[in-house]
CSV table of C-alpha atoms in Angstrom, one decimal:
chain,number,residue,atom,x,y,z
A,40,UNK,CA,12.3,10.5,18.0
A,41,UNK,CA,11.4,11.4,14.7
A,42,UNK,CA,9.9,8.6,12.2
A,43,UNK,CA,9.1,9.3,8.8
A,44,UNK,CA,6.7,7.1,6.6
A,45,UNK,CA,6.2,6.1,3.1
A,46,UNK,CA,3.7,4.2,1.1
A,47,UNK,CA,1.1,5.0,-1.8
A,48,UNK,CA,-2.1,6.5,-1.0
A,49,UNK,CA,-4.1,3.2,-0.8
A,50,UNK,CA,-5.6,1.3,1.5
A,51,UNK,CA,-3.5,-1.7,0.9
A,52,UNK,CA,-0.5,0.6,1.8
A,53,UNK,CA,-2.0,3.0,4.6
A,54,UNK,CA,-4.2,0.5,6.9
A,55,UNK,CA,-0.7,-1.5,7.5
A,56,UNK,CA,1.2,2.3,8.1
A,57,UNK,CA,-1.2,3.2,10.7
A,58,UNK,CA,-0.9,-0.1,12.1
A,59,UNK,CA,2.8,0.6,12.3
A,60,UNK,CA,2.2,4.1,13.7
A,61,UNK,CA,-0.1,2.9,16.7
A,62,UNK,CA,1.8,0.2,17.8
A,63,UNK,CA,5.1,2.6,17.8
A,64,UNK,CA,3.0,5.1,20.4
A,65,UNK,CA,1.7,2.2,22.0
A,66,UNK,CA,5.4,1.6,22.7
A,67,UNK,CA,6.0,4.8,23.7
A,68,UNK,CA,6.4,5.0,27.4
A,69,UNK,CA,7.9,0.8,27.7
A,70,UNK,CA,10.7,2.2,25.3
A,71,UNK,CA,11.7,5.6,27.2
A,72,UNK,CA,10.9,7.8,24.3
A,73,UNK,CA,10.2,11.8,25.6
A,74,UNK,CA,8.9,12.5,22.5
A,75,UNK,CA,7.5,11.1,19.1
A,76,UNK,CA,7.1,12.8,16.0
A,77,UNK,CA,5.3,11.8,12.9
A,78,UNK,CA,5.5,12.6,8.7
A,79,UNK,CA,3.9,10.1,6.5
A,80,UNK,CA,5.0,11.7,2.5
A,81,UNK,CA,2.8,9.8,-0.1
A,82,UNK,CA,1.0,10.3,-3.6
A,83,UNK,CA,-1.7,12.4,-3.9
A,84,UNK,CA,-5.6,10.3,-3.8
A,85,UNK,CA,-9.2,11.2,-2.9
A,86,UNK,CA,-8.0,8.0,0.4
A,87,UNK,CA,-5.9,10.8,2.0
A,88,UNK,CA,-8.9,12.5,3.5
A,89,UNK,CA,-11.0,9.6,4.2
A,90,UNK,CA,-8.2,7.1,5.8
A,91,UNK,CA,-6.9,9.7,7.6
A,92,UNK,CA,-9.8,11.4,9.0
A,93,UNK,CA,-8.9,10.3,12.7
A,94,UNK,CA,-5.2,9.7,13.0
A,95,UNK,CA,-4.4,13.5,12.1
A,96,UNK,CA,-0.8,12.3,10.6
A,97,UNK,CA,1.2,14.9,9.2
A,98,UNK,CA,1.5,14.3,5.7
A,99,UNK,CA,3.6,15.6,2.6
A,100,UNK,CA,2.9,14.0,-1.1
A,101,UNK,CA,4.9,14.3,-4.0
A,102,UNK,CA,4.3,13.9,-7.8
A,103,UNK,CA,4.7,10.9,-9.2
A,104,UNK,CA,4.5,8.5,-12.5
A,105,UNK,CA,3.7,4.9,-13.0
A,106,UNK,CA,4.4,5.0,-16.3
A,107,UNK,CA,6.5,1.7,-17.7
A,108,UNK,CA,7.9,4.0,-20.4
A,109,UNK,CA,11.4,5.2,-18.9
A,110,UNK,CA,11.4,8.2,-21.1
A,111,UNK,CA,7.9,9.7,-20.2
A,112,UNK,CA,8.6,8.4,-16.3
A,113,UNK,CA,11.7,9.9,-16.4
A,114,UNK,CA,10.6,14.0,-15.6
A,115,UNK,CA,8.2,12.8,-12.8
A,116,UNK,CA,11.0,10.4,-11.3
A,117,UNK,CA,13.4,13.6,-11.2
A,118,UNK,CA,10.8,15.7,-9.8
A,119,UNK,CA,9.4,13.7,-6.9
A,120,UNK,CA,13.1,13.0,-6.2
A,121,UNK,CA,14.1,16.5,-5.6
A,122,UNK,CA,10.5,16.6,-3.5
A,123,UNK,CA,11.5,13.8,-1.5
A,124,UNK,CA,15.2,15.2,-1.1
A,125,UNK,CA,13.7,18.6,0.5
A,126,UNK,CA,10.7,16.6,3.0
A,127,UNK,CA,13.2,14.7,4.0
A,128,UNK,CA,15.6,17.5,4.8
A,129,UNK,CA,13.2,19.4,6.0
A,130,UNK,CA,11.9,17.0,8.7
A,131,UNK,CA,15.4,15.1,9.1
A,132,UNK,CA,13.8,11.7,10.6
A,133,UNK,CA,15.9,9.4,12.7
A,134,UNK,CA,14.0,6.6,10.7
A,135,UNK,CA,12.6,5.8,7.4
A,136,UNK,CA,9.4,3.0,7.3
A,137,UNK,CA,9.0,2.0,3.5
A,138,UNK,CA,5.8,0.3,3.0
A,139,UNK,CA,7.2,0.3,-0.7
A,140,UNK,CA,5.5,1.6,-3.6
A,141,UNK,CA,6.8,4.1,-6.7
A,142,UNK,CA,6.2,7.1,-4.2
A,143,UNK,CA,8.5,5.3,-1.6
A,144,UNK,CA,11.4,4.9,-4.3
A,145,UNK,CA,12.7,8.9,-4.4
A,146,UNK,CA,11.9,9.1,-0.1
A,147,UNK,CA,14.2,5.5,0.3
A,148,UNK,CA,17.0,7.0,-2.0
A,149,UNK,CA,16.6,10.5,-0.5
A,150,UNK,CA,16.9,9.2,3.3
A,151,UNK,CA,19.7,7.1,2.0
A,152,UNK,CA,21.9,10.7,0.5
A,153,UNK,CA,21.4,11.7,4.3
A,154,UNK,CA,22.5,8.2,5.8
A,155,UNK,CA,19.2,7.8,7.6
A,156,UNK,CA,18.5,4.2,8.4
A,157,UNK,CA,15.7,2.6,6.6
A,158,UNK,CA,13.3,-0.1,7.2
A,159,UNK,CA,11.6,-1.5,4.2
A,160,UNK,CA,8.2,-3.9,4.6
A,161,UNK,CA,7.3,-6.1,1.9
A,162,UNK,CA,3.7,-7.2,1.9
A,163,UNK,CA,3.7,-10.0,-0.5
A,164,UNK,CA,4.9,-13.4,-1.4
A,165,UNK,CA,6.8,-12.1,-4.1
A,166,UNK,CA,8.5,-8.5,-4.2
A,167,UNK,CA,8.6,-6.2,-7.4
A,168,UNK,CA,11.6,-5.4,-8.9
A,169,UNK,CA,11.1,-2.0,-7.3
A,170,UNK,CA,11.1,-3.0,-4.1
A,171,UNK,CA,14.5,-5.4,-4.5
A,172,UNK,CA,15.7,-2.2,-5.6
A,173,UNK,CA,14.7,-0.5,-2.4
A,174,UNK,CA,16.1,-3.2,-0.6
A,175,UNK,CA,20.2,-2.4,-1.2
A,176,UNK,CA,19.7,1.4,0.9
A,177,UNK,CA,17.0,-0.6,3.6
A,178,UNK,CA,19.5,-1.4,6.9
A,179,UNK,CA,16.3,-4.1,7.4
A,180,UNK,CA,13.9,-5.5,5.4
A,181,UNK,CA,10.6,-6.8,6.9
A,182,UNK,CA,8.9,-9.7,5.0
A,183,UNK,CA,5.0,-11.3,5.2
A,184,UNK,CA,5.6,-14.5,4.2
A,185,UNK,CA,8.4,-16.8,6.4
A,186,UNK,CA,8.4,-19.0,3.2
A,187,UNK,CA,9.6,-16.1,1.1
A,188,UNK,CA,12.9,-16.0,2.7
A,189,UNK,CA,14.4,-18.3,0.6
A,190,UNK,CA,14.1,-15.3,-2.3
A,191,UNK,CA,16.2,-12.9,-0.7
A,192,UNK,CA,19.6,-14.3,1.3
A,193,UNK,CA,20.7,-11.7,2.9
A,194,UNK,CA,20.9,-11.5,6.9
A,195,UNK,CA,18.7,-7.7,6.5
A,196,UNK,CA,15.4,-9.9,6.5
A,197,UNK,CA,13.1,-11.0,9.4
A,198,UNK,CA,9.9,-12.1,9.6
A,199,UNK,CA,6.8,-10.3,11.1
A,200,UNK,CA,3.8,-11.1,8.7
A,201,UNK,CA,1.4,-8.0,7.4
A,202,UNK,CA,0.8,-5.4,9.9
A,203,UNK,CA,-3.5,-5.4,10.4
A,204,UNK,CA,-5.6,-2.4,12.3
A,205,UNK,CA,-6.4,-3.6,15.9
A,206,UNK,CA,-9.8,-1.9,15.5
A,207,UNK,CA,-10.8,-4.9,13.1
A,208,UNK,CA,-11.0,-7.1,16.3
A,209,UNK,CA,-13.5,-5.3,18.2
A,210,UNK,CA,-16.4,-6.1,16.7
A,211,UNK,CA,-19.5,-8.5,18.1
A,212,UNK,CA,-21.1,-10.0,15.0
A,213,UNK,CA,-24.5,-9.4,16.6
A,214,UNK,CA,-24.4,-5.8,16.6
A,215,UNK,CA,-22.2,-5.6,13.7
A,216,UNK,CA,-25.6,-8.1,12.1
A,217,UNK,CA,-27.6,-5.1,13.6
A,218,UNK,CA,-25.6,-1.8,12.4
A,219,UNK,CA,-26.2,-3.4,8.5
A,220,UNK,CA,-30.0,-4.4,9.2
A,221,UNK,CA,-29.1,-7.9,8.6
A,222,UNK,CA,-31.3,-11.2,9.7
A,223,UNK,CA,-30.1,-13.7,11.4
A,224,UNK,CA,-32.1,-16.5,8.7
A,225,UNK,CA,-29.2,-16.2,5.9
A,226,UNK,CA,-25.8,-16.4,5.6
A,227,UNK,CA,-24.0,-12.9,5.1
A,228,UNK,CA,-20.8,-12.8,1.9
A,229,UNK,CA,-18.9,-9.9,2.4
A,230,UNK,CA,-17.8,-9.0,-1.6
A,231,UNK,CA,-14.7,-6.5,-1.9
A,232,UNK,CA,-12.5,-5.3,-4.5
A,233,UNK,CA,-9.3,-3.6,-2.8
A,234,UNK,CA,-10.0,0.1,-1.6
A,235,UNK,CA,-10.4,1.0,-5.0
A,236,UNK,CA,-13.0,-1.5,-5.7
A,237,UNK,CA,-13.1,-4.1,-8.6
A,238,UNK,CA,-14.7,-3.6,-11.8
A,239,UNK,CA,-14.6,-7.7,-12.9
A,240,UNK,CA,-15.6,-8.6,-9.6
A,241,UNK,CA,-18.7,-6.0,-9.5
A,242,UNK,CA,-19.8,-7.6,-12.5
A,243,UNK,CA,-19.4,-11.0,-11.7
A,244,UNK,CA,-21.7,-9.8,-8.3
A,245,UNK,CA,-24.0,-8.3,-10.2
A,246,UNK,CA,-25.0,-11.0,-13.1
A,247,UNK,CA,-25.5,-13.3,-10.4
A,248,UNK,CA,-27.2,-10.8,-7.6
A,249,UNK,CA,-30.7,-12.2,-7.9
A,250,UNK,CA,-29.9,-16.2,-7.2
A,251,UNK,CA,-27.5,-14.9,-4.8
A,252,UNK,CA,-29.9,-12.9,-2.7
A,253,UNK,CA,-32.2,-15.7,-2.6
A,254,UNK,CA,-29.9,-17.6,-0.4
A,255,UNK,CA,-27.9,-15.1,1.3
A,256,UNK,CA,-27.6,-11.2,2.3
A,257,UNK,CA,-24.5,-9.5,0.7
A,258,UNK,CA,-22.4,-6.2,2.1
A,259,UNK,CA,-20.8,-5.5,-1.2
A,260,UNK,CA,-18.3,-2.6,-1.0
A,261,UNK,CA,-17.7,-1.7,-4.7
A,262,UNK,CA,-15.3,1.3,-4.6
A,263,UNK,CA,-16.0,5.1,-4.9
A,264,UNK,CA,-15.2,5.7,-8.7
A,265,UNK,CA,-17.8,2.5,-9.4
A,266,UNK,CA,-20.4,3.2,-6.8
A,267,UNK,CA,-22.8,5.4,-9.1
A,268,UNK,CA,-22.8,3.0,-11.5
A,269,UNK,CA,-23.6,0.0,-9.7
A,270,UNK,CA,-26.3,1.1,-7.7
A,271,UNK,CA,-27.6,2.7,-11.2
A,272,UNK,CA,-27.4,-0.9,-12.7
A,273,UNK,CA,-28.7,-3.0,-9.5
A,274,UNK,CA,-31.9,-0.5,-9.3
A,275,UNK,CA,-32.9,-1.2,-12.8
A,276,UNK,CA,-33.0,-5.2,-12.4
A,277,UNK,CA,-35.9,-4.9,-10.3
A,278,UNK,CA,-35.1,-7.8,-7.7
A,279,UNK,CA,-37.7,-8.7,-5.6
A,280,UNK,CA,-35.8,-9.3,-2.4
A,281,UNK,CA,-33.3,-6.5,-2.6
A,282,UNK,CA,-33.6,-5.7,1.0
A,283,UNK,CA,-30.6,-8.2,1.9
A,284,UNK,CA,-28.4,-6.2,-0.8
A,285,UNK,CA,-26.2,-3.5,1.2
A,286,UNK,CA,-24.3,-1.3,-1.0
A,287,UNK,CA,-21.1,1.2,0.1
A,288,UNK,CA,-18.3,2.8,-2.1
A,289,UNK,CA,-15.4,2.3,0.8
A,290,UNK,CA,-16.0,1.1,4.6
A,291,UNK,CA,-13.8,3.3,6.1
A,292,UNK,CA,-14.2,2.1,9.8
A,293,UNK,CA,-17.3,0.1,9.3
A,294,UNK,CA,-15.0,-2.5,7.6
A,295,UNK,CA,-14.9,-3.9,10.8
A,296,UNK,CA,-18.4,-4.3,11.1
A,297,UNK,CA,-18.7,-6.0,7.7
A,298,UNK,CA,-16.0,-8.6,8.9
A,299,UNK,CA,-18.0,-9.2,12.2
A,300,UNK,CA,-21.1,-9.6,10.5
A,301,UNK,CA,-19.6,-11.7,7.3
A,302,UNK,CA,-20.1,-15.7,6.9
A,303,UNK,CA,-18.0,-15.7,4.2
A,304,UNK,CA,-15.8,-13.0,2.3
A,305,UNK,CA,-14.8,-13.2,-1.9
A,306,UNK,CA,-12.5,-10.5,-2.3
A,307,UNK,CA,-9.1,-9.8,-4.6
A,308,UNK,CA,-6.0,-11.2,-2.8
A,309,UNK,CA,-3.9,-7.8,-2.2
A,310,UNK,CA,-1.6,-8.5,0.6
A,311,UNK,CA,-3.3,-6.1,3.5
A,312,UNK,CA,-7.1,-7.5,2.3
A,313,UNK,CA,-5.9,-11.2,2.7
A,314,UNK,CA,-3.9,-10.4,6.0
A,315,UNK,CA,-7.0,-8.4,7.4
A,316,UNK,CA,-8.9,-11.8,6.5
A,317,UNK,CA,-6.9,-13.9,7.8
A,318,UNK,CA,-6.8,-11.9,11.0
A,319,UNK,CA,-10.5,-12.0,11.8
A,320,UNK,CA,-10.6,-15.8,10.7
A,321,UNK,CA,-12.8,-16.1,8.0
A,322,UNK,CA,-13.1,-18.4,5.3
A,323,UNK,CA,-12.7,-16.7,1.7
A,324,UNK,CA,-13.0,-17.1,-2.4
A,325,UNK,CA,-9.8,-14.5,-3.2
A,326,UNK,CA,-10.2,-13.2,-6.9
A,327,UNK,CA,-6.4,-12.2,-7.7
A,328,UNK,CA,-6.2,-9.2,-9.9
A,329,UNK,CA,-5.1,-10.7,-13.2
A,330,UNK,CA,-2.7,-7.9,-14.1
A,331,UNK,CA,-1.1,-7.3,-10.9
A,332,UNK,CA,2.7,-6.8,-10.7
A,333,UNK,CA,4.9,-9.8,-10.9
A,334,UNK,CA,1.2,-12.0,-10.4
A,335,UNK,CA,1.7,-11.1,-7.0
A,336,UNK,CA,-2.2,-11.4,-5.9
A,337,UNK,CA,-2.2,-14.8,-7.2
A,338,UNK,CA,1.2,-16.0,-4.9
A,339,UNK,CA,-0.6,-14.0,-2.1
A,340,UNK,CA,-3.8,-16.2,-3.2
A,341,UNK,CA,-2.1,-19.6,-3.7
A,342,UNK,CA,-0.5,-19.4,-0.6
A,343,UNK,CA,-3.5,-19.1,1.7
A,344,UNK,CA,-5.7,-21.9,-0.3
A,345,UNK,CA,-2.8,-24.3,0.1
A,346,UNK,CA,-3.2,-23.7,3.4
A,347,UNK,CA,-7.0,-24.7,3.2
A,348,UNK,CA,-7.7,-21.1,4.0
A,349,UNK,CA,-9.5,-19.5,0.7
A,350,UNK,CA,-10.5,-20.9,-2.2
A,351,UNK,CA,-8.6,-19.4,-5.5
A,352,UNK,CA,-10.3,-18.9,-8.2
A,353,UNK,CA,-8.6,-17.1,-11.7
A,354,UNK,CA,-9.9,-13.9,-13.0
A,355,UNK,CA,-9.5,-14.6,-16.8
A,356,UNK,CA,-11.8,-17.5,-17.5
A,357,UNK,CA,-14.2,-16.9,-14.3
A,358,UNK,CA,-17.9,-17.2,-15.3
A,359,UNK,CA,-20.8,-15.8,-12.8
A,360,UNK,CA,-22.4,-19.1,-12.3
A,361,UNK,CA,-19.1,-20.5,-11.4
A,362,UNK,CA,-18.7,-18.4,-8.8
A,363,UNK,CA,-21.9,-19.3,-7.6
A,364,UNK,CA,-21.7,-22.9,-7.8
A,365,UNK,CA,-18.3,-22.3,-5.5
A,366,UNK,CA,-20.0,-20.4,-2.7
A,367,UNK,CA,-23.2,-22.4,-2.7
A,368,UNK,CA,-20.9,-25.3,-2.2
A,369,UNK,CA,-19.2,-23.8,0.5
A,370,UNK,CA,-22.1,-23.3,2.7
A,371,UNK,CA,-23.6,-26.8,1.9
A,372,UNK,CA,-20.0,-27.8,3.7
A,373,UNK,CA,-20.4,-26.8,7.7
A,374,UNK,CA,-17.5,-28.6,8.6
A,375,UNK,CA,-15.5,-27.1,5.2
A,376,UNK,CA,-16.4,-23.7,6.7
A,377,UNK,CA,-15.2,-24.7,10.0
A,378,UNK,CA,-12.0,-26.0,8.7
A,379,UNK,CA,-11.2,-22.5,6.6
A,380,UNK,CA,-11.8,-20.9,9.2
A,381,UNK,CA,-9.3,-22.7,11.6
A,382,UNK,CA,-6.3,-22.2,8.9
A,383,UNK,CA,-7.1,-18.5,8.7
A,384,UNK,CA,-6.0,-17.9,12.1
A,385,UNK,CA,-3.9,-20.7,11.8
A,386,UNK,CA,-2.0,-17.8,9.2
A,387,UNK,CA,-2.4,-15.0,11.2
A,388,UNK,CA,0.2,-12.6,12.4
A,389,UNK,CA,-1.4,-10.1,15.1
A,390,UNK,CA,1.6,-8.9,16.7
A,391,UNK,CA,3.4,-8.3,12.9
A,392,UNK,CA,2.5,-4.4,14.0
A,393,UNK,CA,4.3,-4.7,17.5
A,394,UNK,CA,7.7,-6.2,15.9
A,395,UNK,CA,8.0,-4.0,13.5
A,396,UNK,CA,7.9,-1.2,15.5
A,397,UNK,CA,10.0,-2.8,17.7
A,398,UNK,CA,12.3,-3.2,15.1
A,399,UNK,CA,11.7,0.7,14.4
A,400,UNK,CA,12.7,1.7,17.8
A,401,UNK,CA,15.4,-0.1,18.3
A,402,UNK,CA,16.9,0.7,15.2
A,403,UNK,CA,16.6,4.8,15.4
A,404,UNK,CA,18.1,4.7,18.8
């Protein structure tokens, strides 16, 4: 069986694909498969290397444009269509897995010219308009959110949740404490801003670094275009106790240490961070991305503190001290913490992975 995939090169779009992929050969012999074969075509990033260091997928990328002007975006659509058209051809899968995205758009309409069936998986509460527009040439769509199928009514949809990593379970927060030098005498705030990092939540971190570290120890994972420049800024403010600071551009496969070792995570609300979250059952302040798409990050967001899960806090009028004042308040709240962290994995999907490949197999053969 041959199964192609499709996503943008980011973490929000790769950790669920290689979810997808390992549950699919974990499937391998209870589904009678003699043989699986692999192609993942994306966009081209610095994440290619780094997220798939240890899978060893086979991977194509194309060229492509997310500009909203349709006369510059126009030239890059036709090109990475006529890309698409000859990886597809070339590889001639038996399924297409859309994780969505503009580099999935030209590989969705491509599979379609060679009636290939597609399965399309929509992270958030809310799709784009480019994803709806996937969604005509998709035989199924897969959906995160059971309350979002009110938005599409069509009998393609099923439910599965956001597909999470299952190495982000096997952690033991002792020795994850241990593998970041942490104490055991303060609480531990994991701070992340998407794989890319966050340049509003880095500062918000920063201006409020010293009274934090008095408290607590903070793993702050800023991204690798900002790292540079934060550790540049954080060295020249001369805190005393910045032992319990621990700095990394991107986690790779520590992220699962960080999550072990966490108390409490404040983070942007991008569908695979809030899933991964909800996964390992801890409590969270999600910072949705102001100018995301459609204000997807801030359904994603809402969603998960009506549940009593995160705490939502907007991006535009968000002071330092605010944030603060929201986390010290947290941890002066045992049973609050307890409670978050019951309707996390109240909200979690661990087998989202398994029926989606499910659905993969049984739709190829």
């Amino acid at each position: 069986m041959r199964i192609l995939l499709t996503g943008e090169s980011l973490a929000g779009h790769l950790s669920p694909i290689i979810a997808v992929y390992d549950a699919i050969k974990s499937l391998k012999k209870e589904a009678n498969l003699e043989s699986l074969e692999f192609m993942l075509i994306t966009s081209k990033s610095h994440f290619l290397w780094e997220i798939f260091e240890e899978t060893k997928i086979p991977y194509k990328t194309i060229t492509i444009s997310k500009r909203t002007n349709p006369f510059l975006a126009l030239p890059f659509g036709i090109i990475a269509f006529f890309q698409a058209l000859i990886h597809v051809f070339n590889f001639m899968p038996d399924i297409i897995f859309s994780k969505g995205g503009y580099v999935s758009v030209p590989v969705v309409f491509a599979g379609w010219i060679f009636r290939i069936p597609i399965i399309v998986h929509e992270s958030d509460s809310v799709p784009s308009r480019m994803d709806k527009f996937m969604f005509r040439f998709a035989e199924k769509v897969a959906i995160s959110f059971n309350e979002s199928k009110d938005l599409y009514n069509s009998s393609k949809v099923f439910f599965t949740g956001n597909p999470v990593r299952n190495f982000i379970f096997r952690k033991n927060k002792e020795e994850a404490m241990e593998s970041f030098s942490l104490s055991k005498e303060k609480p531990v705030i994991l701070v992340m801003g998407g794989s890319e990092g966050a340049e509003e939540i880095n500062r918000l971190i920063i201006e409020v670094l010293p009274e934090l570290l008095k408290d607590y120890q903070i793993i702050h994972q800023c991204g690798v275009g900002n790292y540079d420049k934060v550790r540049s800024i954080v060295e020249k403010m001369n805190i005393y106790n910045l032992g319990g600071y621990h700095l990394f551009p991107f986690f790779k496969k520590r992220i699962a240490d960080a999550y072990a070792a966490c108390d409490l995570i404040t983070s942007r609300a991008g569908a695979n961070t809030v899933s991964e979250i909800m996964a390992v059952g801890k409590p969270s302040v999600l910072i949705p991305l102001a100018s995301a798409v459609s204000d997807k990050q801030k359904m994603n967001a809402f969603h998960y503190s009506e549940a009593g899960a995160a705490i939502l806090l907007g991006e535009k009028n968000l002071k330092p001290h605010l944030l603060l004042n929201v986390i010290n308040d947290i941890f002066k709240d045992h049973l609050k913490i307890i409670e978050m962290q019951r309707a996390a994995k109240q909200l979690a999907n661990p087998l989202a992975a398994r029926k989606i490949a499910e659905e993969i197999i049984k739709t190829a053969k």
